[in-house]
Coordinates of C-alpha atoms in Angstrom, one line a residue:
Chain A
M1 CA 327.3 -24.3 -118.7
P2 CA 324.0 -25.9 -117.5
E3 CA 324.1 -28.9 -115.2
N4 CA 324.3 -32.5 -116.5
T5 CA 320.8 -34.0 -117.0
V6 CA 322.1 -37.6 -117.4
T7 CA 323.9 -39.7 -114.7
R8 CA 327.1 -41.4 -115.5
E9 CA 325.3 -44.7 -115.2
D10 CA 322.7 -43.8 -117.8
L11 CA 325.4 -42.4 -120.1
E12 CA 327.5 -45.5 -119.7
A13 CA 324.4 -47.7 -120.5
R14 CA 323.9 -45.7 -123.8
L15 CA 327.5 -46.1 -124.7
K16 CA 327.5 -49.8 -124.1
A17 CA 324.3 -50.1 -126.2
N18 CA 326.0 -48.5 -129.2
P19 CA 327.4 -51.4 -131.2
F20 CA 330.4 -49.7 -132.7
A21 CA 331.3 -48.0 -129.4
A22 CA 331.1 -51.5 -127.8
W23 CA 333.3 -52.9 -130.6
M24 CA 335.9 -50.2 -129.7
G25 CA 335.7 -51.2 -126.0
L26 CA 334.6 -47.7 -125.0
S27 CA 333.8 -47.0 -121.4
I28 CA 333.4 -43.8 -119.3
L29 CA 336.4 -43.1 -117.2
S30 CA 335.1 -40.0 -115.6
L31 CA 332.3 -37.4 -115.9
D32 CA 331.8 -34.1 -114.3
E33 CA 330.0 -30.9 -115.3
E34 CA 332.8 -29.9 -117.7
V35 CA 334.7 -33.0 -118.8
L36 CA 334.0 -36.4 -120.0
E37 CA 336.7 -39.0 -120.3
I38 CA 336.2 -42.1 -122.4
G39 CA 338.6 -45.0 -122.6
L40 CA 339.2 -47.2 -125.6
V41 CA 340.5 -50.8 -125.5
W42 CA 342.9 -51.3 -128.3
K43 CA 342.8 -54.4 -130.6
E44 CA 344.7 -55.6 -133.6
D45 CA 341.7 -54.9 -135.9
M46 CA 342.3 -51.2 -135.3
I47 CA 345.6 -51.1 -137.0
A48 CA 346.0 -49.1 -140.3
N49 CA 349.3 -50.3 -141.4
P50 CA 350.7 -53.8 -140.7
E51 CA 354.3 -52.7 -140.6
A52 CA 354.0 -49.4 -138.7
R53 CA 351.2 -50.9 -136.6
N54 CA 349.7 -47.4 -136.0
T55 CA 346.0 -47.1 -135.1
H56 CA 343.7 -46.2 -138.0
G57 CA 342.7 -42.5 -138.2
G58 CA 339.1 -43.6 -138.5
I59 CA 339.2 -45.1 -135.1
L60 CA 340.6 -41.9 -133.7
A61 CA 337.9 -39.9 -135.5
A62 CA 335.2 -42.3 -134.1
L63 CA 336.6 -41.9 -130.6
I64 CA 336.7 -38.0 -130.8
D65 CA 333.2 -37.9 -132.3
T66 CA 331.8 -40.3 -129.6
A67 CA 333.4 -38.4 -126.7
A68 CA 332.3 -35.0 -127.9
D69 CA 328.8 -36.2 -128.6
F70 CA 328.4 -37.9 -125.2
M71 CA 329.6 -34.8 -123.4
I72 CA 326.7 -33.0 -125.1
A73 CA 324.4 -35.9 -124.3
A74 CA 325.2 -35.4 -120.6
K75 CA 323.7 -31.9 -121.0
V76 CA 320.8 -32.5 -123.4
G77 CA 319.7 -36.0 -122.4
R78 CA 320.9 -38.1 -125.3
P79 CA 323.5 -38.3 -128.1
V80 CA 322.6 -36.0 -131.0
P81 CA 323.4 -36.1 -134.8
T82 CA 326.9 -35.0 -135.8
I83 CA 326.7 -32.3 -138.5
D84 CA 330.4 -32.2 -139.2
L85 CA 333.6 -33.4 -137.7
R86 CA 337.2 -32.1 -138.0
I87 CA 340.2 -34.1 -136.7
D88 CA 343.9 -33.1 -136.4
Y89 CA 346.3 -36.0 -136.2
H90 CA 349.3 -35.0 -134.1
S91 CA 351.3 -38.2 -133.5
A92 CA 351.0 -41.8 -134.7
A93 CA 349.3 -44.0 -132.1
G94 CA 351.1 -47.3 -131.6
P95 CA 349.3 -50.3 -130.2
G96 CA 347.8 -49.6 -126.8
D97 CA 344.7 -48.3 -125.1
L98 CA 343.7 -44.7 -125.6
R99 CA 341.8 -42.0 -123.7
A100 CA 339.6 -39.2 -125.0
V101 CA 338.9 -36.1 -123.0
A102 CA 335.9 -34.1 -124.2
R103 CA 334.6 -30.6 -123.4
I104 CA 331.8 -28.5 -124.8
K105 CA 332.9 -25.3 -126.6
R106 CA 329.4 -23.9 -127.0
L107 CA 326.1 -25.4 -126.1
G108 CA 323.3 -24.0 -128.2
R109 CA 319.6 -24.7 -128.6
T110 CA 319.9 -25.6 -132.3
F111 CA 323.7 -26.3 -132.8
S112 CA 326.5 -27.1 -130.4
T113 CA 330.2 -27.4 -130.7
A114 CA 332.3 -29.9 -128.6
E115 CA 335.9 -30.9 -128.8
A116 CA 338.0 -33.8 -127.6
E117 CA 341.6 -34.8 -127.5
I118 CA 343.1 -38.3 -127.5
L119 CA 346.0 -39.2 -125.3
D120 CA 347.9 -42.5 -125.2
A121 CA 348.9 -44.3 -122.0
D122 CA 351.9 -42.0 -121.6
G123 CA 349.8 -38.9 -121.8
K124 CA 351.1 -38.1 -125.3
L125 CA 348.7 -36.1 -127.5
I126 CA 347.7 -38.3 -130.4
A127 CA 344.8 -36.4 -132.1
S128 CA 342.3 -33.7 -131.3
G129 CA 339.2 -32.3 -133.0
R130 CA 335.8 -30.9 -132.9
G131 CA 332.3 -31.7 -134.0
V132 CA 329.2 -29.6 -134.6
Y133 CA 326.1 -31.3 -133.3
F134 CA 322.4 -30.8 -134.0
T135 CA 321.2 -30.2 -130.5
A136 CA 317.7 -29.4 -131.5
A137 CA 317.3 -33.2 -132.4
A138 CA 317.3 -33.9 -128.6
Q139 CA 313.9 -32.1 -128.3
E140 CA 312.3 -34.1 -131.1
Chain B
M1 CA 347.3 -34.8 -162.7
P2 CA 350.3 -37.2 -163.1
E3 CA 349.7 -40.8 -164.0
N4 CA 349.1 -43.5 -161.4
T5 CA 352.3 -45.2 -160.3
V6 CA 350.5 -48.1 -158.6
T7 CA 348.4 -50.8 -160.3
R8 CA 344.9 -51.6 -159.0
E9 CA 346.2 -55.0 -157.9
D10 CA 349.0 -53.5 -155.8
L11 CA 346.6 -50.9 -154.3
E12 CA 344.1 -53.7 -153.5
A13 CA 346.8 -55.7 -151.9
R14 CA 347.7 -52.8 -149.6
L15 CA 344.1 -52.2 -148.7
K16 CA 343.6 -55.9 -147.8
A17 CA 346.8 -55.8 -145.7
N18 CA 345.4 -52.9 -143.6
P19 CA 343.6 -54.6 -140.7
F20 CA 341.0 -52.0 -140.0
A21 CA 340.2 -51.6 -143.8
A22 CA 339.9 -55.4 -143.9
W23 CA 337.5 -55.3 -140.9
M24 CA 335.4 -52.8 -142.8
G25 CA 335.3 -55.2 -145.8
L26 CA 336.9 -52.6 -148.0
S27 CA 337.7 -53.4 -151.6
I28 CA 338.5 -51.4 -154.7
L29 CA 335.5 -51.2 -157.1
S30 CA 337.3 -49.1 -159.7
L31 CA 340.4 -47.0 -160.3
D32 CA 341.3 -44.7 -163.1
E33 CA 343.6 -41.7 -163.3
E34 CA 341.0 -39.4 -161.7
V35 CA 338.7 -41.5 -159.5
L36 CA 339.0 -44.3 -157.0
E37 CA 335.9 -46.1 -155.8
I38 CA 336.0 -48.2 -152.7
G39 CA 333.2 -50.5 -151.4
L40 CA 332.4 -51.2 -147.8
V41 CA 330.7 -54.4 -146.6
W42 CA 328.3 -53.3 -143.8
K43 CA 327.9 -55.3 -140.6
E44 CA 326.0 -55.0 -137.3
D45 CA 329.1 -53.8 -135.4
M46 CA 329.1 -50.6 -137.4
I47 CA 325.9 -49.4 -135.9
A48 CA 325.9 -46.3 -133.7
N49 CA 322.4 -46.4 -132.3
P50 CA 320.6 -49.6 -131.6
E51 CA 317.1 -48.1 -132.3
A52 CA 317.8 -46.0 -135.3
R53 CA 320.4 -48.6 -136.6
N54 CA 322.3 -45.8 -138.4
T55 CA 326.0 -46.4 -139.3
H56 CA 328.5 -44.8 -136.9
G57 CA 330.0 -41.5 -138.1
G58 CA 333.4 -42.9 -137.3
I59 CA 333.0 -45.6 -139.9
L60 CA 332.0 -43.0 -142.4
A61 CA 335.1 -40.9 -141.5
A62 CA 337.3 -44.0 -141.8
L63 CA 335.9 -44.8 -145.2
I64 CA 336.4 -41.2 -146.5
D65 CA 339.9 -41.0 -145.1
T66 CA 340.9 -44.4 -146.6
A67 CA 339.5 -43.6 -150.0
A68 CA 341.1 -40.2 -150.2
D69 CA 344.4 -41.5 -149.0
F70 CA 344.4 -44.5 -151.4
M71 CA 343.7 -42.2 -154.4
I72 CA 346.8 -40.3 -153.4
A73 CA 348.6 -43.6 -152.9
A74 CA 347.8 -44.4 -156.6
K75 CA 349.9 -41.3 -157.5
V76 CA 352.7 -41.3 -155.0
G77 CA 353.2 -45.0 -154.5
R78 CA 351.8 -45.7 -151.0
P79 CA 349.3 -44.4 -148.4
V80 CA 350.6 -41.3 -146.6
P81 CA 349.9 -39.9 -143.2
T82 CA 346.7 -37.9 -142.7
I83 CA 347.4 -34.5 -141.3
D84 CA 343.7 -33.5 -140.8
L85 CA 340.3 -34.7 -141.8
R86 CA 336.9 -33.0 -142.2
I87 CA 333.7 -34.8 -142.6
D88 CA 330.2 -33.5 -143.4
Y89 CA 327.3 -35.8 -142.6
H90 CA 324.5 -35.3 -145.0
S91 CA 322.0 -38.2 -144.4
A92 CA 321.9 -41.0 -141.9
A93 CA 323.1 -44.3 -143.4
G94 CA 320.8 -47.2 -142.6
P95 CA 322.1 -50.8 -142.7
G96 CA 323.6 -51.6 -146.0
D97 CA 326.8 -51.6 -148.0
L98 CA 328.4 -48.3 -148.9
R99 CA 330.6 -46.9 -151.7
A100 CA 333.2 -44.1 -151.5
V101 CA 334.2 -42.1 -154.5
A102 CA 337.6 -40.3 -154.1
R103 CA 339.3 -37.6 -156.1
I104 CA 342.4 -35.5 -155.6
K105 CA 341.9 -31.8 -155.2
R106 CA 345.5 -30.9 -155.3
L107 CA 348.6 -33.0 -155.4
G108 CA 351.6 -31.4 -154.0
R109 CA 355.2 -32.4 -153.2
T110 CA 354.8 -31.8 -149.5
F111 CA 351.0 -31.7 -148.8
S112 CA 348.1 -32.9 -150.8
T113 CA 344.3 -32.5 -150.5
A114 CA 341.9 -35.3 -151.5
E115 CA 338.2 -35.6 -151.1
A116 CA 335.6 -38.4 -151.1
E117 CA 331.9 -38.8 -150.9
I118 CA 330.0 -41.8 -149.6
L119 CA 326.9 -43.1 -151.4
D120 CA 324.5 -45.8 -150.3
A121 CA 323.2 -48.5 -152.6
D122 CA 320.5 -46.1 -153.9
G123 CA 323.1 -43.5 -154.8
K124 CA 322.0 -41.3 -151.9
L125 CA 324.7 -38.9 -150.6
I126 CA 325.5 -40.0 -147.1
A127 CA 328.6 -38.0 -146.2
S128 CA 331.5 -36.2 -147.9
G129 CA 334.8 -34.8 -146.8
R130 CA 338.4 -34.1 -147.3
G131 CA 341.8 -34.8 -145.8
V132 CA 345.1 -33.1 -146.1
Y133 CA 347.9 -35.7 -146.5
F134 CA 351.7 -35.5 -145.9
T135 CA 352.8 -36.4 -149.4
A136 CA 356.5 -35.9 -148.6
A137 CA 356.3 -39.0 -146.4
A138 CA 356.1 -41.1 -149.6
Q139 CA 359.7 -40.1 -150.4
E140 CA 361.1 -41.0 -147.1
Chain C
M1 CA 318.6 -29.4 -157.0
P2 CA 315.6 -27.0 -156.9
E3 CA 315.4 -24.0 -159.2
N4 CA 316.9 -20.7 -158.2
T5 CA 314.4 -18.4 -156.5
V6 CA 316.4 -15.2 -156.8
T7 CA 317.4 -13.5 -160.0
R8 CA 321.0 -12.6 -160.7
E9 CA 320.1 -8.9 -160.4
D10 CA 318.6 -9.4 -156.9
L11 CA 321.6 -11.4 -155.8
E12 CA 324.0 -8.8 -157.2
A13 CA 322.0 -6.1 -155.3
R14 CA 322.4 -8.1 -152.0
L15 CA 326.1 -8.5 -152.7
K16 CA 326.7 -4.8 -153.3
A17 CA 324.7 -3.9 -150.2
N18 CA 327.1 -6.1 -148.1
P19 CA 329.8 -3.6 -146.9
F20 CA 332.7 -6.1 -146.6
A21 CA 331.8 -7.7 -149.9
A22 CA 331.7 -4.2 -151.5
W23 CA 335.1 -3.5 -149.9
M24 CA 336.5 -6.6 -151.6
G25 CA 335.1 -5.5 -154.9
L26 CA 332.9 -8.5 -155.2
S27 CA 330.5 -8.9 -158.2
I28 CA 328.6 -11.8 -159.8
L29 CA 330.4 -13.0 -162.9
S30 CA 327.8 -15.7 -163.7
L31 CA 324.9 -17.6 -162.1
D32 CA 323.0 -20.7 -163.3
E33 CA 321.2 -23.4 -161.5
E34 CA 324.4 -25.2 -160.4
V35 CA 327.2 -22.7 -160.3
L36 CA 327.8 -19.1 -159.0
E37 CA 331.0 -17.3 -160.0
I38 CA 332.0 -14.2 -158.0
G39 CA 334.9 -11.9 -158.9
L40 CA 337.1 -10.1 -156.5
V41 CA 339.0 -6.8 -157.3
W42 CA 342.4 -7.1 -155.7
K43 CA 343.9 -4.2 -153.7
E44 CA 347.1 -3.5 -151.7
D45 CA 345.2 -3.7 -148.4
M46 CA 344.5 -7.4 -149.0
I47 CA 348.2 -8.3 -148.7
A48 CA 349.4 -10.4 -145.8
N49 CA 353.1 -10.1 -146.2
P50 CA 354.8 -7.0 -147.5
E51 CA 357.8 -8.9 -149.0
A52 CA 356.0 -11.9 -150.5
R53 CA 353.0 -9.7 -151.4
N54 CA 350.6 -12.7 -151.1
T55 CA 346.9 -12.2 -150.5
H56 CA 345.8 -12.7 -146.9
G57 CA 344.2 -16.1 -146.1
G58 CA 341.3 -14.2 -144.4
I59 CA 340.4 -12.6 -147.7
L60 CA 340.4 -16.0 -149.4
A61 CA 338.2 -17.3 -146.6
A62 CA 335.8 -14.4 -146.9
L63 CA 335.6 -15.0 -150.6
I64 CA 334.9 -18.7 -150.3
D65 CA 332.3 -18.1 -147.6
T66 CA 330.5 -15.4 -149.6
A67 CA 330.4 -17.4 -152.8
A68 CA 329.2 -20.5 -151.1
D69 CA 326.6 -18.6 -149.1
F70 CA 325.3 -16.7 -152.1
M71 CA 324.9 -19.9 -154.1
I72 CA 322.6 -21.1 -151.3
A73 CA 320.9 -17.7 -151.3
A74 CA 320.1 -18.2 -155.0
K75 CA 318.0 -21.3 -153.9
V76 CA 316.6 -20.2 -150.5
G77 CA 316.0 -16.5 -151.1
R78 CA 318.7 -14.8 -149.0
P79 CA 322.1 -15.3 -147.5
V80 CA 322.0 -17.5 -144.4
P81 CA 324.2 -17.8 -141.3
T82 CA 327.5 -19.7 -141.6
I83 CA 327.7 -22.4 -139.0
D84 CA 331.3 -23.4 -139.8
L85 CA 333.9 -22.9 -142.5
R86 CA 336.9 -24.9 -143.7
I87 CA 339.5 -23.6 -146.1
D88 CA 342.4 -25.4 -147.8
Y89 CA 345.1 -23.1 -149.0
H90 CA 346.7 -24.7 -152.1
S91 CA 348.9 -22.0 -153.6
A92 CA 350.0 -18.5 -152.6
A93 CA 348.0 -15.8 -154.4
G94 CA 350.1 -13.0 -155.8
P95 CA 348.6 -9.6 -156.5
G96 CA 345.7 -9.8 -158.9
D97 CA 342.0 -10.2 -159.2
L98 CA 340.5 -13.5 -158.2
R99 CA 337.4 -15.6 -159.1
A100 CA 335.4 -17.9 -156.8
V101 CA 333.3 -20.8 -158.3
A102 CA 330.7 -22.1 -155.9
R103 CA 328.4 -25.1 -155.9
I104 CA 326.0 -26.6 -153.4
K105 CA 327.0 -30.0 -152.0
R106 CA 323.7 -30.7 -150.2
L107 CA 320.7 -28.4 -149.8
G108 CA 318.7 -29.3 -146.7
R109 CA 315.8 -27.7 -144.9
T110 CA 317.7 -27.1 -141.7
F111 CA 321.3 -26.9 -142.8
S112 CA 323.2 -27.1 -146.1
T113 CA 326.7 -27.5 -147.3
A114 CA 328.2 -25.5 -150.2
E115 CA 331.7 -25.4 -151.5
A116 CA 333.8 -23.0 -153.5
E117 CA 337.2 -22.8 -155.1
I118 CA 339.3 -19.7 -155.9
L119 CA 341.2 -19.4 -159.1
D120 CA 343.6 -16.6 -160.1
A121 CA 343.6 -14.9 -163.6
D122 CA 345.7 -17.8 -165.0
G123 CA 343.2 -20.4 -163.8
K124 CA 345.5 -21.6 -161.0
L125 CA 343.8 -23.2 -158.0
I126 CA 344.6 -20.9 -155.0
A127 CA 342.2 -22.2 -152.3
S128 CA 339.1 -24.2 -151.8
G129 CA 336.7 -24.9 -149.0
R130 CA 333.3 -25.5 -147.7
G131 CA 330.8 -24.0 -145.3
V132 CA 327.8 -25.4 -143.5
Y133 CA 324.9 -22.9 -143.5
F134 CA 321.8 -22.6 -141.4
T135 CA 319.2 -22.8 -144.1
A136 CA 316.3 -22.8 -141.7
A137 CA 317.1 -19.2 -141.0
A138 CA 315.8 -18.3 -144.4
Q139 CA 312.3 -19.3 -143.3
E140 CA 312.3 -17.1 -140.2
Chain D
M1 CA 356.3 -25.7 -125.2
P2 CA 359.6 -24.1 -126.0
E3 CA 360.3 -20.5 -125.1
N4 CA 359.3 -17.6 -127.4
T5 CA 362.1 -16.6 -129.8
V6 CA 360.5 -13.3 -130.8
T7 CA 359.8 -10.3 -128.6
R8 CA 356.4 -8.7 -128.3
E9 CA 357.9 -5.6 -130.0
D10 CA 359.2 -7.6 -133.0
L11 CA 355.9 -9.5 -133.3
E12 CA 354.0 -6.2 -133.2
A13 CA 356.2 -4.7 -135.9
R14 CA 355.5 -7.7 -138.1
L15 CA 351.8 -7.4 -137.5
K16 CA 351.8 -3.7 -138.3
A17 CA 353.7 -4.3 -141.5
N18 CA 351.0 -6.8 -142.7
P19 CA 348.7 -4.6 -144.8
F20 CA 345.5 -6.5 -144.2
A21 CA 346.2 -6.9 -140.5
A22 CA 346.8 -3.1 -140.4
W23 CA 343.5 -2.5 -142.2
M24 CA 341.8 -4.6 -139.5
G25 CA 343.4 -2.4 -136.9
L26 CA 345.1 -5.4 -135.3
S27 CA 347.5 -4.9 -132.4
I28 CA 349.0 -7.2 -129.7
L29 CA 347.2 -6.9 -126.4
S30 CA 349.4 -9.4 -124.5
L31 CA 351.9 -12.1 -125.2
D32 CA 353.4 -14.7 -122.9
E33 CA 354.8 -18.2 -123.4
E34 CA 351.3 -19.8 -123.8
V35 CA 348.9 -17.1 -125.0
L36 CA 348.8 -14.3 -127.5
E37 CA 345.9 -11.8 -127.5
I38 CA 345.3 -9.6 -130.5
G39 CA 342.8 -6.8 -130.6
L40 CA 340.8 -5.7 -133.7
V41 CA 339.4 -2.2 -134.2
W42 CA 336.0 -2.5 -135.8
K43 CA 334.8 -0.5 -138.7
E44 CA 331.8 -0.1 -140.9
D45 CA 333.5 -1.9 -143.9
M46 CA 333.6 -5.1 -141.8
I47 CA 329.8 -5.5 -141.8
A48 CA 328.3 -8.4 -143.7
N49 CA 324.7 -7.4 -143.7
P50 CA 323.5 -3.8 -143.7
E51 CA 320.3 -4.6 -141.6
A52 CA 321.7 -7.0 -139.0
R53 CA 325.0 -5.1 -139.0
N54 CA 326.9 -8.3 -138.0
T55 CA 330.6 -8.6 -138.7
H56 CA 331.6 -10.6 -141.8
G57 CA 332.6 -14.2 -141.1
G58 CA 335.7 -13.6 -143.3
I59 CA 336.9 -10.9 -140.9
L60 CA 336.5 -13.4 -138.0
A61 CA 338.3 -16.0 -140.0
A62 CA 341.1 -13.6 -140.8
L63 CA 341.4 -12.7 -137.1
I64 CA 341.6 -16.3 -136.0
D65 CA 344.1 -17.2 -138.7
T66 CA 346.3 -14.2 -137.8
A67 CA 346.2 -14.8 -134.1
A68 CA 347.0 -18.5 -134.4
D69 CA 349.8 -17.9 -136.9
F70 CA 351.4 -15.2 -134.8
M71 CA 351.4 -17.4 -131.7
I72 CA 353.4 -19.9 -133.7
A73 CA 355.5 -17.0 -135.0
A74 CA 356.4 -16.2 -131.4
K75 CA 358.0 -19.7 -131.2
V76 CA 359.5 -20.2 -134.7
G77 CA 360.6 -16.7 -135.5
R78 CA 358.1 -15.6 -138.2
P79 CA 354.6 -16.1 -139.5
V80 CA 354.3 -19.4 -141.5
P81 CA 352.0 -20.5 -144.3
T82 CA 348.5 -21.6 -143.4
I83 CA 347.8 -25.1 -144.8
D84 CA 344.1 -25.1 -143.7
L85 CA 341.7 -23.3 -141.5
R86 CA 338.5 -24.2 -139.7
I87 CA 336.2 -21.7 -138.1
D88 CA 333.1 -22.3 -136.0
Y89 CA 330.7 -19.3 -135.7
H90 CA 329.1 -19.3 -132.3
S91 CA 327.3 -16.0 -132.1
A92 CA 326.8 -13.0 -134.4
A93 CA 329.2 -10.2 -133.7
G94 CA 327.5 -6.8 -133.6
P95 CA 329.5 -3.6 -134.3
G96 CA 332.4 -3.3 -131.8
D97 CA 336.0 -4.1 -131.2
L98 CA 337.0 -7.7 -130.9
R99 CA 339.7 -9.7 -129.2
A100 CA 341.3 -13.0 -130.2
V101 CA 343.0 -15.3 -127.8
A102 CA 345.4 -17.8 -129.4
R103 CA 347.2 -20.9 -128.1
I104 CA 349.3 -23.6 -129.7
K105 CA 347.8 -27.1 -129.7
R106 CA 350.9 -28.8 -131.1
L107 CA 354.2 -27.4 -132.2
G108 CA 355.9 -29.6 -134.7
R109 CA 359.0 -29.4 -136.9
T110 CA 357.1 -29.7 -140.2
F111 CA 353.6 -28.6 -139.3
S112 CA 351.8 -27.2 -136.3
T113 CA 348.3 -26.7 -135.0
A114 CA 347.2 -23.5 -133.2
E115 CA 343.7 -22.4 -132.2
A116 CA 342.1 -19.1 -131.3
E117 CA 338.8 -17.8 -130.0
I118 CA 337.2 -14.4 -130.6
L119 CA 335.5 -12.6 -127.8
D120 CA 333.5 -9.3 -128.0
A121 CA 333.8 -6.5 -125.5
D122 CA 331.4 -8.3 -123.1
G123 CA 333.5 -11.4 -123.1
K124 CA 330.9 -13.3 -125.3
L125 CA 332.3 -16.1 -127.4
I126 CA 331.8 -15.1 -131.1
A127 CA 333.8 -17.6 -133.0
S128 CA 336.6 -20.1 -132.5
G129 CA 338.8 -22.2 -134.8
R130 CA 342.1 -23.7 -135.7
G131 CA 344.7 -23.7 -138.4
V132 CA 347.4 -26.1 -139.4
Y133 CA 350.6 -24.2 -140.3
F134 CA 353.6 -25.2 -142.3
T135 CA 356.3 -24.7 -139.6
A136 CA 359.1 -26.0 -141.8
A137 CA 358.8 -22.9 -143.9
A138 CA 360.3 -21.0 -141.0
Q139 CA 363.6 -22.8 -141.6
E140 CA 363.8 -22.0 -145.3

């Protein structure tokens, strides 16, 4: 894996400038050459079902996509378009902050694959998934 | 395909009671035995990138998941857990309301597959995808 | 959708020249501007489980991938690399010939999405799925 | 993760009894509580393109599905039905034997997710992917 080309500060600035990421309360918890961790600040508007009070699967998908994309951004210089996304839902997420852990599966000149998993505050695996990203867009 | 067991009014009430669906401004545009159409009211918080002003892929994923799940709900009586979700992003969505069109691919006793596509106001295909849903949960 | 640029005869010749497609007994049943149908000649080596005698999911994946790719080939001139593939298995396929029906979801200059479903001799839906294909490779 | 309930010898016997797995020349290279490695013996019939001589994506899908399913089988007692499968193709596989490395992402009572990657003889990552499996079928 090549070295990161973006500092944590620059990546954080890009994340904060992304309105939906800001709405989700996303922030970078850690970044090294292999792993990016992003935290989400839970809120009532994220609920899917008023009785079960579980977090909407779309929020989980958005968090996985953002974390995977930003790990690629750390390598290629900026977030790149998502071509497709696949999410597995493993456990319902009750109210509470979440954490996504992202890694690159393969970094390519044209396309790249990255994956992320979401953990709750107890470390329980909530969801995991992958996106394919159009890395060539970073050269445009 | 069996007949719907839920009226449009009941389905709409469930949609409105779902906090994240409400945040996205979702409403039922039409429902028949084969197709459910759901509208989304766009807002600034849905943007992914402040320059390009494209809608976040997580919003599109949430809309596809919700539309597919609610088409199944029309048959089985209530929304059911998403097991997995796969989204293809076809074109960037600029600011503006969106519409999802959902159909069931296969309705099963234990698992079901439904799909949806998202169109913008000009009828342009923005994204499409599928979920697998745990239909047996509706009997619990 | 643009017009096909490859005749059925040329597409059939490419299919027959593909060793694994030939092993699966694939042939073109029909081709028009929207739909490609490919037939598979079943054989004992395709079985996954000696008791249940169901057809291996990998055979179904190969058939969906090939049909989707060849529908794109009809437009762009030749089969193109598969970037990723997603298959839903709807019903077990007992021994017997199968038929795949493929359509393009979106044809793009750089990448394209196509989908296919597999039906058995009774018209029962066995599996369905989609691939994303690297269309730009056809210009190389 | 619970302990394996099937010995390597029993799992190997099931693999050899699977006609399509036998056609692909699959055998167990290693098995422990976390990882299953399966080898594939390459042959000419596996080629997709007679000029490029790359291995057909359907073969790679079949190998990933089989490895993921058999890692679950090691826990639950027997291979279980695949609900859906998602494959990312990272590099073309030239002629030559392949190896799949499978791990369970989440083992559930009703459904489970497992993933596998395929490496060539040089250790190059060829493809990777995941399936969702109907684990409850093992209790039937």
